[in-house]
Tab-separated table of C-alpha atoms and ligand atoms in Angstrom:
chain	number	residue	atom	x	y	z
A	1	UNK	CA	-98.510	-82.272	-16.318
A	2	UNK	CA	-98.440	-80.903	-20.051
A	3	UNK	CA	-96.616	-77.889	-18.749
A	4	UNK	CA	-93.921	-80.006	-17.357
A	5	UNK	CA	-93.777	-82.214	-20.242
A	6	UNK	CA	-93.293	-78.699	-22.392
A	7	UNK	CA	-90.790	-77.691	-20.255
A	8	UNK	CA	-88.485	-81.183	-20.419
A	9	UNK	CA	-88.834	-80.980	-23.926
A	10	UNK	CA	-87.630	-77.411	-24.048
A	11	UNK	CA	-84.804	-78.320	-21.568
A	12	UNK	CA	-83.955	-81.284	-23.560
A	13	UNK	CA	-83.670	-78.837	-26.848
A	14	UNK	CA	-81.522	-76.539	-25.064
A	15	UNK	CA	-79.143	-79.366	-24.048
A	16	UNK	CA	-79.170	-80.753	-27.366
A	17	UNK	CA	-78.244	-77.224	-28.718
A	18	UNK	CA	-75.355	-76.788	-26.043
A	19	UNK	CA	-74.117	-80.181	-26.856
A	20	UNK	CA	-73.876	-79.327	-30.758
A	21	UNK	CA	-72.063	-75.955	-29.836
A	22	UNK	CA	-69.607	-78.187	-27.797
A	23	UNK	CA	-69.193	-80.656	-30.599
A	24	UNK	CA	-68.582	-77.459	-33.152
A	25	UNK	CA	-66.083	-76.086	-30.933
A	26	UNK	CA	-64.362	-79.354	-30.776
A	27	UNK	CA	-64.438	-79.814	-34.551
A	28	UNK	CA	-62.999	-76.344	-34.905
A	29	UNK	CA	-59.957	-77.596	-33.181
A	30	UNK	CA	-58.262	-76.887	-29.489
A	31	UNK	CA	-57.165	-73.581	-30.677
A	32	UNK	CA	-60.573	-72.213	-31.004
A	33	UNK	CA	-60.716	-71.691	-27.228
A	34	UNK	CA	-57.003	-70.133	-26.921
A	35	UNK	CA	-58.068	-67.462	-29.794
A	36	UNK	CA	-60.834	-65.883	-27.468
A	37	UNK	CA	-58.168	-64.961	-24.865
A	38	UNK	CA	-57.381	-61.200	-25.274
A	39	UNK	CA	-53.771	-60.370	-25.646
A	40	UNK	CA	-51.605	-58.745	-23.050
A	41	UNK	CA	-49.091	-56.058	-23.797
A	42	UNK	CA	-47.306	-55.694	-20.346
A	43	UNK	CA	-43.771	-57.212	-20.073
A	44	UNK	CA	-42.197	-58.552	-16.550
A	45	UNK	CA	-40.362	-55.779	-14.745
A	46	UNK	CA	-37.581	-54.419	-16.595
A	47	UNK	CA	-34.404	-55.634	-14.928
A	48	UNK	CA	-31.600	-58.346	-15.202
A	49	UNK	CA	-29.093	-59.005	-12.777
A	50	UNK	CA	-25.758	-61.132	-12.796
A	51	UNK	CA	-22.788	-61.628	-10.777
A	52	UNK	CA	-19.476	-60.286	-11.525
A	53	UNK	CA	-17.177	-61.777	-8.655
A	54	UNK	CA	-18.744	-60.670	-5.522
A	55	UNK	CA	-20.432	-57.680	-7.067
A	56	UNK	CA	-24.187	-57.876	-7.976
A	57	UNK	CA	-25.018	-56.012	-11.130
A	58	UNK	CA	-28.560	-55.118	-12.120
A	59	UNK	CA	-29.247	-53.678	-15.652
A	60	UNK	CA	-32.461	-51.395	-15.484
A	61	UNK	CA	-34.504	-50.908	-18.456
A	62	UNK	CA	-35.485	-47.064	-19.184
A	63	UNK	CA	-37.346	-47.540	-22.473
A	64	UNK	CA	-36.960	-48.533	-26.097
A	65	UNK	CA	-36.208	-46.581	-29.188
A	66	UNK	CA	-35.314	-46.251	-32.871
A	67	UNK	CA	-31.780	-44.340	-33.750
A	68	UNK	CA	-32.500	-42.447	-36.869
A	69	UNK	CA	-30.175	-43.399	-39.771
A	70	UNK	CA	-29.912	-39.414	-40.359
A	71	UNK	CA	-28.024	-39.482	-37.260
A	72	UNK	CA	-25.193	-41.647	-38.651
A	73	UNK	CA	-22.305	-39.995	-40.256
A	74	UNK	CA	-20.287	-42.332	-42.542
A	75	UNK	CA	-18.904	-42.478	-46.186
A	76	UNK	CA	-21.475	-42.399	-48.960
A	77	UNK	CA	-20.840	-46.023	-49.470
A	78	UNK	CA	-21.385	-46.987	-45.946
A	79	UNK	CA	-24.582	-45.061	-45.277
A	80	UNK	CA	-26.280	-46.189	-49.036
A	81	UNK	CA	-25.359	-49.643	-47.465
A	82	UNK	CA	-26.910	-48.754	-44.153
A	83	UNK	CA	-30.296	-47.544	-46.020
A	84	UNK	CA	-30.406	-50.514	-48.232
A	85	UNK	CA	-29.742	-52.846	-45.181
A	86	UNK	CA	-32.672	-50.868	-43.059
A	87	UNK	CA	-35.290	-51.419	-45.785
A	88	UNK	CA	-34.518	-55.259	-45.444
A	89	UNK	CA	-34.163	-55.210	-41.809
A	90	UNK	CA	-36.560	-52.663	-40.175
A	91	UNK	CA	-35.284	-53.211	-36.842
A	92	UNK	CA	-31.692	-52.677	-37.772
A	93	UNK	CA	-31.646	-49.233	-35.684
A	94	UNK	CA	-33.386	-50.393	-32.590
A	95	UNK	CA	-32.043	-49.286	-29.436
A	96	UNK	CA	-32.466	-49.399	-25.679
A	97	UNK	CA	-32.117	-46.950	-23.003
A	98	UNK	CA	-30.546	-48.574	-19.843
A	99	UNK	CA	-28.713	-47.899	-16.632
A	100	UNK	CA	-26.975	-50.361	-14.180
A	101	UNK	CA	-26.945	-50.799	-10.446
A	102	UNK	CA	-23.878	-52.471	-8.708
A	103	UNK	CA	-24.373	-53.890	-5.128
A	104	UNK	CA	-20.901	-53.865	-3.864
A	105	UNK	CA	-22.371	-55.245	-0.560
A	106	UNK	CA	-21.266	-52.107	1.196
A	107	UNK	CA	-22.477	-49.587	-1.541
A	108	UNK	CA	-25.354	-49.007	-3.811
A	109	UNK	CA	-23.799	-47.669	-7.234
A	110	UNK	CA	-25.914	-46.544	-10.002
A	111	UNK	CA	-24.236	-45.934	-13.282
A	112	UNK	CA	-26.126	-43.699	-15.452
A	113	UNK	CA	-29.908	-42.736	-14.645
A	114	UNK	CA	-32.083	-43.279	-18.040
A	115	UNK	CA	-33.564	-40.453	-19.614
A	116	UNK	CA	-36.227	-39.728	-17.191
A	117	UNK	CA	-38.821	-36.931	-18.642
A	118	UNK	CA	-35.896	-35.135	-20.707
A	119	UNK	CA	-35.438	-36.959	-23.732
A	120	UNK	CA	-37.547	-39.264	-25.966
A	121	UNK	CA	-41.033	-37.650	-25.719
A	122	UNK	CA	-42.072	-39.984	-22.797
A	123	UNK	CA	-40.895	-43.165	-24.435
A	124	UNK	CA	-38.422	-43.294	-21.794
A	125	UNK	CA	-37.992	-42.762	-17.585
A	126	UNK	CA	-38.877	-46.334	-16.656
A	127	UNK	CA	-35.379	-46.690	-14.816
A	128	UNK	CA	-36.732	-45.654	-11.269
A	129	UNK	CA	-39.699	-48.144	-11.428
A	130	UNK	CA	-37.173	-51.185	-12.705
A	131	UNK	CA	-35.236	-50.377	-9.758
A	132	UNK	CA	-38.214	-50.678	-7.565
A	133	UNK	CA	-39.024	-53.859	-9.366
A	134	UNK	CA	-35.300	-54.995	-8.344
A	135	UNK	CA	-35.986	-54.688	-4.742
A	136	UNK	CA	-34.326	-51.499	-4.085
A	137	UNK	CA	-35.516	-47.965	-3.482
A	138	UNK	CA	-34.032	-44.644	-5.061
A	139	UNK	CA	-33.450	-43.436	-1.448
A	140	UNK	CA	-30.909	-46.337	-1.112
A	141	UNK	CA	-28.523	-45.253	-3.867
A	142	UNK	CA	-25.292	-44.049	-2.221
A	143	UNK	CA	-23.410	-42.881	-5.432
A	144	UNK	CA	-24.284	-42.178	-9.062
A	145	UNK	CA	-21.513	-42.607	-11.540
A	146	UNK	CA	-22.228	-40.481	-14.724
A	147	UNK	CA	-20.551	-41.524	-18.123
A	148	UNK	CA	-21.429	-38.138	-19.503
A	149	UNK	CA	-24.318	-35.456	-19.405
A	150	UNK	CA	-26.202	-36.298	-22.406
A	151	UNK	CA	-30.214	-36.438	-21.132
A	152	UNK	CA	-30.756	-39.950	-21.976
A	153	UNK	CA	-27.910	-40.854	-19.168
A	154	UNK	CA	-28.958	-38.149	-16.691
A	155	UNK	CA	-32.403	-37.417	-16.980
A	156	UNK	CA	-33.406	-39.976	-14.807
A	157	UNK	CA	-31.921	-38.126	-11.961
A	158	UNK	CA	-34.041	-35.004	-11.671
A	159	UNK	CA	-38.037	-34.680	-12.102
A	160	UNK	CA	-39.206	-31.630	-14.412
A	161	UNK	CA	-40.045	-29.704	-11.071
A	162	UNK	CA	-36.272	-29.915	-10.100
A	163	UNK	CA	-36.569	-32.576	-7.410
A	164	UNK	CA	-33.632	-35.088	-6.745
A	165	UNK	CA	-34.801	-38.660	-7.775
A	166	UNK	CA	-31.694	-40.024	-5.581
A	167	UNK	CA	-31.744	-37.810	-2.749
A	168	UNK	CA	-29.037	-39.514	-0.761
A	169	UNK	CA	-27.036	-40.060	-3.689
A	170	UNK	CA	-23.308	-38.261	-4.419
A	171	UNK	CA	-23.016	-37.939	-8.113
A	172	UNK	CA	-19.668	-38.093	-9.775
A	173	UNK	CA	-18.880	-36.918	-13.293
A	174	UNK	CA	-15.834	-36.072	-15.166
A	175	UNK	CA	-14.795	-32.403	-14.712
A	176	UNK	CA	-13.968	-31.938	-18.494
A	177	UNK	CA	-17.606	-32.952	-18.887
A	178	UNK	CA	-19.308	-31.071	-16.185
A	179	UNK	CA	-17.203	-27.965	-17.143
A	180	UNK	CA	-18.353	-28.141	-20.759
A	181	UNK	CA	-22.318	-28.860	-20.509
A	182	UNK	CA	-22.569	-26.163	-17.379
A	183	UNK	CA	-20.746	-23.475	-19.185
A	184	UNK	CA	-23.073	-20.758	-20.175
A	185	UNK	CA	-20.129	-19.321	-22.418
A	186	UNK	CA	-19.675	-22.781	-24.342
A	187	UNK	CA	-23.481	-23.055	-24.578
A	188	UNK	CA	-23.917	-19.503	-26.295
A	189	UNK	CA	-21.360	-20.452	-28.904
A	190	UNK	CA	-22.914	-24.061	-29.530
A	191	UNK	CA	-24.855	-24.512	-32.652
A	192	UNK	CA	-28.728	-24.181	-32.272
A	193	UNK	CA	-29.189	-28.193	-32.538
A	194	UNK	CA	-27.227	-28.869	-29.436
A	195	UNK	CA	-28.615	-26.062	-27.109
A	196	UNK	CA	-31.190	-28.445	-25.707
A	197	UNK	CA	-28.600	-30.692	-24.181
A	198	UNK	CA	-27.142	-27.625	-22.622
A	199	UNK	CA	-30.279	-26.503	-20.919
A	200	UNK	CA	-31.215	-30.201	-19.683
A	201	UNK	CA	-27.740	-30.523	-18.316
A	202	UNK	CA	-28.195	-27.428	-16.301
A	203	UNK	CA	-31.554	-28.204	-15.087
A	204	UNK	CA	-30.755	-31.570	-14.250
A	205	UNK	CA	-27.503	-30.942	-12.151
A	206	UNK	CA	-28.774	-27.890	-10.323
A	207	UNK	CA	-30.590	-29.582	-7.503
A	208	UNK	CA	-27.332	-31.674	-6.926
A	209	UNK	CA	-24.978	-28.737	-6.985
A	210	UNK	CA	-27.267	-26.899	-4.615
A	211	UNK	CA	-27.131	-29.917	-2.254
A	212	UNK	CA	-23.516	-30.279	-2.348
A	213	UNK	CA	-23.931	-33.503	-4.032
A	214	UNK	CA	-22.201	-32.940	-7.361
A	215	UNK	CA	-18.589	-33.912	-7.484
A	216	UNK	CA	-16.670	-33.390	-10.794
A	217	UNK	CA	-13.391	-35.672	-10.647
A	218	UNK	CA	-10.257	-34.715	-12.345
A	219	UNK	CA	-9.188	-38.465	-12.656
A	220	UNK	CA	-6.841	-39.197	-9.474
A	221	UNK	CA	-9.193	-39.142	-6.579
A	222	UNK	CA	-10.488	-42.751	-5.420
A	223	UNK	CA	-14.192	-42.783	-5.690
A	224	UNK	CA	-15.078	-46.607	-5.238
A	225	UNK	CA	-12.613	-49.284	-4.134
A	226	UNK	CA	-12.092	-52.055	-7.178
A	227	UNK	CA	-13.369	-49.318	-9.608
A	228	UNK	CA	-10.992	-47.784	-12.494
A	229	UNK	CA	-11.847	-44.862	-14.290
A	230	UNK	CA	-11.547	-45.157	-18.078
A	231	UNK	CA	-11.362	-42.077	-20.007
A	232	UNK	CA	-13.280	-42.406	-23.425
A	233	UNK	CA	-13.409	-38.685	-24.865
A	234	UNK	CA	-14.849	-37.937	-28.179
A	235	UNK	CA	-18.595	-38.386	-28.012
A	236	UNK	CA	-18.446	-35.747	-25.359
A	237	UNK	CA	-15.402	-33.933	-23.801
A	238	UNK	CA	-15.097	-35.728	-20.618
A	239	UNK	CA	-17.148	-39.196	-21.443
A	240	UNK	CA	-15.862	-41.705	-19.002
A	241	UNK	CA	-16.221	-45.268	-18.742
A	242	UNK	CA	-16.054	-47.090	-15.499
A	243	UNK	CA	-14.453	-50.449	-14.684
A	244	UNK	CA	-15.144	-52.710	-11.906
A	245	UNK	CA	-13.090	-55.610	-10.762
A	246	UNK	CA	-13.900	-58.490	-8.356
A	247	UNK	CA	-12.220	-61.757	-8.137
A	248	UNK	CA	-10.663	-61.561	-11.264
A	249	UNK	CA	-13.889	-60.537	-13.284
A	250	UNK	CA	-14.144	-57.624	-14.816
A	251	UNK	CA	-17.444	-55.271	-16.153
A	252	UNK	CA	-16.912	-51.960	-18.207
A	253	UNK	CA	-19.731	-49.269	-18.141
A	254	UNK	CA	-18.825	-48.072	-21.597
A	255	UNK	CA	-21.443	-45.398	-21.694
A	256	UNK	CA	-22.077	-44.222	-25.611
A	257	UNK	CA	-19.039	-46.198	-27.029
A	258	UNK	CA	-21.653	-47.451	-29.677
A	259	UNK	CA	-25.164	-46.505	-30.525
A	260	UNK	CA	-26.053	-48.364	-33.483
A	261	UNK	CA	-24.564	-51.581	-32.834
A	262	UNK	CA	-25.507	-53.505	-35.822
A	263	UNK	CA	-23.591	-50.789	-37.952
A	264	UNK	CA	-20.823	-49.218	-35.663
A	265	UNK	CA	-19.446	-52.606	-34.641
A	266	UNK	CA	-19.080	-53.289	-38.473
A	267	UNK	CA	-18.036	-50.041	-39.211
A	268	UNK	CA	-16.221	-48.421	-36.074
A	269	UNK	CA	-15.440	-45.064	-38.171
A	270	UNK	CA	-19.199	-44.415	-38.485
A	271	UNK	CA	-19.884	-41.379	-35.816
A	272	UNK	CA	-23.242	-39.864	-34.761
A	273	UNK	CA	-24.357	-36.219	-35.227
A	274	UNK	CA	-24.185	-36.459	-31.091
A	275	UNK	CA	-20.476	-37.008	-31.079
A	276	UNK	CA	-18.934	-33.382	-29.909
A	277	UNK	CA	-15.650	-34.431	-31.390
A	278	UNK	CA	-15.915	-36.853	-34.348
A	279	UNK	CA	-12.315	-37.604	-34.829
A	280	UNK	CA	-11.899	-38.133	-31.143
A	281	UNK	CA	-14.835	-40.514	-30.945
A	282	UNK	CA	-13.502	-42.519	-33.864
A	283	UNK	CA	-9.925	-42.916	-32.354
A	284	UNK	CA	-11.350	-43.927	-28.976
A	285	UNK	CA	-13.530	-46.626	-30.621
A	286	UNK	CA	-10.714	-47.765	-32.267
A	287	UNK	CA	-8.659	-47.906	-29.575
A	288	UNK	CA	-10.999	-49.289	-27.021
A	289	UNK	CA	-13.190	-52.388	-29.328
A	290	UNK	CA	-9.992	-54.347	-30.177
A	291	UNK	CA	-9.000	-54.443	-26.354
A	292	UNK	CA	-12.524	-55.389	-25.416
A	293	UNK	CA	-12.454	-58.125	-27.962
A	294	UNK	CA	-9.128	-59.647	-26.606
A	295	UNK	CA	-9.777	-59.218	-23.152
A	296	UNK	CA	-12.673	-61.213	-21.393
A	297	UNK	CA	-14.657	-58.159	-19.827
A	298	UNK	CA	-18.433	-57.991	-19.514
A	299	UNK	CA	-19.676	-54.843	-21.031
A	300	UNK	CA	-22.500	-52.932	-19.960
A	301	UNK	CA	-23.673	-50.568	-23.045
A	302	UNK	CA	-26.950	-48.453	-22.270
A	303	UNK	CA	-28.035	-48.783	-25.862
A	304	UNK	CA	-27.429	-52.271	-26.580
A	305	UNK	CA	-30.307	-54.657	-26.831
A	306	UNK	CA	-31.697	-55.142	-23.339
A	307	UNK	CA	-30.266	-56.224	-21.015
A	308	UNK	CA	-27.633	-54.244	-22.480
A	309	UNK	CA	-24.899	-56.590	-21.310
A	310	UNK	CA	-22.812	-58.613	-23.530
A	311	UNK	CA	-18.882	-59.507	-24.740
A	312	UNK	CA	-17.315	-58.507	-27.835
A	313	UNK	CA	-15.561	-60.661	-30.208
A	314	UNK	CA	-13.597	-59.647	-33.348
A	315	UNK	CA	-15.193	-60.805	-36.702
A	316	UNK	CA	-13.394	-59.979	-39.997
A	317	UNK	CA	-12.465	-56.307	-39.861
A	318	UNK	CA	-15.272	-55.524	-37.259
A	319	UNK	CA	-16.643	-56.904	-34.073
A	320	UNK	CA	-19.705	-59.145	-33.229
A	321	UNK	CA	-21.806	-58.562	-29.992
A	322	UNK	CA	-22.603	-61.691	-27.793
A	323	UNK	CA	-25.362	-60.712	-25.577
A	324	UNK	CA	-25.657	-62.537	-22.148
A	325	UNK	CA	-27.896	-65.541	-22.095
A	326	UNK	CA	-30.864	-65.633	-19.541
A	327	UNK	CA	-29.886	-67.579	-16.496
A	328	UNK	CA	-30.860	-68.004	-12.884
A	329	UNK	CA	-27.499	-69.568	-11.967
A	330	UNK	CA	-25.221	-67.462	-9.717
A	331	UNK	CA	-22.480	-70.115	-9.449
A	332	UNK	CA	-19.482	-69.296	-11.366
A	333	UNK	CA	-17.220	-72.083	-12.647
B	401	LIG	ZN1	-24.564	-39.664	-25.393
B	402	LIG	ZN1	-26.817	-42.010	-25.213
């Protein structure tokens, strides 16, 4: 009996201690319990889709990066302003890399393929995973339209051991682009800094050329119904935009027309060290941006903040970017 009495006493003391602990927690406020939950760093699958007329367009996340201020070329005054702004806004030059999938209802078309493992030291290469998350497989892709042959746009086409990631796709690129990057003569004369781009272009394209899946176009041949080629030379010799129209709605996949959105929209004259022809790159930007600001056209820019889709408006002497707003409403007004 004595023993039981002791146990009872001990149990009631335990109960009192537990009650006290609960009261202390309560006194610390409702956040005390939340603070104990571990943090999660994983995002939802990297895709965002919308309708453009009858087309289903899905932006596919490939990765996130930061554009180097030393990669920009502007006047002394403009660049001093950029460096000043960067000190106040450390995220000024944050960029994404993305590709885009167009389901026309008949064909599955990929526009640009992200970097794969060919650029960015492992920070990119998530496009194929994003595509699977969006409900498709790489094998289903019929056509790949390539804006240009920089490895952050075509690296996702091919694995490091030379396998085609999109085994059933025919790949289309401007002939001027293909001729430039795949020429051993031009590569031999190119500056040392540019050599990596030539080497990766050759390695990435090789398995598609071998399989008869590489199709350089000169501009007149029809590739996809309802799609117009928009030559945008300068960044690279055959840099090409693809404009799709459906039921009066338009979307332009514009490639590398803008890298640093918060600098080059205010200063379209600012170029990047990756622009093969700086003068032509500026001229193309000066021609295209006012047109996009005037027209109601959705813009898909691979390096814009993900989902890399938005519209352009005139703002002072420059332009402002209005990103798409998340919606799951498919019916158009
Ligand atoms: Zn580029
Ligand atoms: Zn790029």
